XYZ file of C-alpha atoms in Angstrom:
78
model
C 13.690 -3.958 31.163
C 15.903 -4.192 27.956
C 15.745 -2.205 24.498
C 16.116 -4.284 21.794
C 17.594 -2.418 18.231
C 14.654 -1.293 17.381
C 14.370 1.124 19.867
C 11.566 -0.161 22.329
C 11.589 -1.737 25.024
C 11.274 -5.300 25.774
C 9.849 -7.110 29.459
C 11.118 -9.485 31.092
C 9.566 -13.325 31.783
C 8.410 -11.436 35.696
C 6.544 -8.071 33.920
C 5.671 -10.387 30.482
C 3.347 -13.240 33.958
C 2.487 -10.260 35.621
C 0.867 -8.585 32.678
C -0.785 -12.169 32.258
C -1.965 -12.767 35.234
C -4.068 -9.098 35.392
C -5.633 -9.470 32.235
C -6.596 -13.816 32.467
C -8.245 -12.779 35.511
C -10.141 -10.656 34.477
C -12.013 -12.798 32.092
C -11.807 -15.088 35.297
C -14.799 -12.852 37.114
C -16.325 -11.935 33.604
C -17.266 -16.051 33.134
C -18.400 -16.236 36.673
C -19.871 -12.301 37.074
C -21.756 -14.551 34.060
C -22.352 -17.827 35.156
C -23.723 -16.265 38.026
C -26.303 -14.130 36.846
C -27.151 -16.798 34.925
C -27.593 -19.022 37.997
C -29.585 -16.091 39.684
C -32.355 -15.492 36.427
C -32.697 -19.319 36.945
C -33.413 -19.072 40.618
C -35.806 -16.191 40.634
C -37.558 -17.642 37.710
C -38.835 -14.173 37.597
C -37.707 -14.668 33.145
C -37.515 -17.875 31.031
C -35.091 -20.250 32.250
C -33.800 -20.545 29.341
C -31.844 -17.434 29.492
C -30.474 -18.031 32.923
C -29.344 -21.173 31.447
C -28.297 -19.090 27.802
C -26.773 -17.321 30.266
C -24.705 -20.144 32.610
C -23.529 -21.515 28.594
C -21.698 -18.420 27.388
C -20.208 -18.415 31.170
C -19.375 -22.426 30.554
C -17.299 -21.261 27.316
C -16.399 -17.926 27.928
C -13.881 -19.952 31.133
C -13.469 -23.081 28.250
C -11.798 -20.300 26.514
C -10.189 -18.959 29.224
C -8.041 -23.209 30.119
C -7.603 -22.793 26.405
C -5.607 -19.827 26.932
C -3.943 -21.096 29.635
C -2.422 -24.356 28.752
C -1.487 -22.728 25.408
C 0.475 -19.833 27.173
C 1.912 -22.653 29.479
C 3.151 -24.244 26.887
C 4.315 -22.119 24.895
C 6.571 -20.845 27.689
C 7.338 -24.301 29.370
């Protein structure tokens, strides 16, 4: 770690990548978890199908946001 003029520590590219990987991994798990919950609700059929489909769509939206975040980060680095 390097120190900047302000005295703050600056992370190396590898350290930034590792932190980004940890954060984005949580988005991935959360998105698939929400979709799995929706799929479970649809298959089980105890509740209305629309509630399960809502969970599936919410998980898909979260995964699309994850995709946009990855592409944006990749474009900045490249």
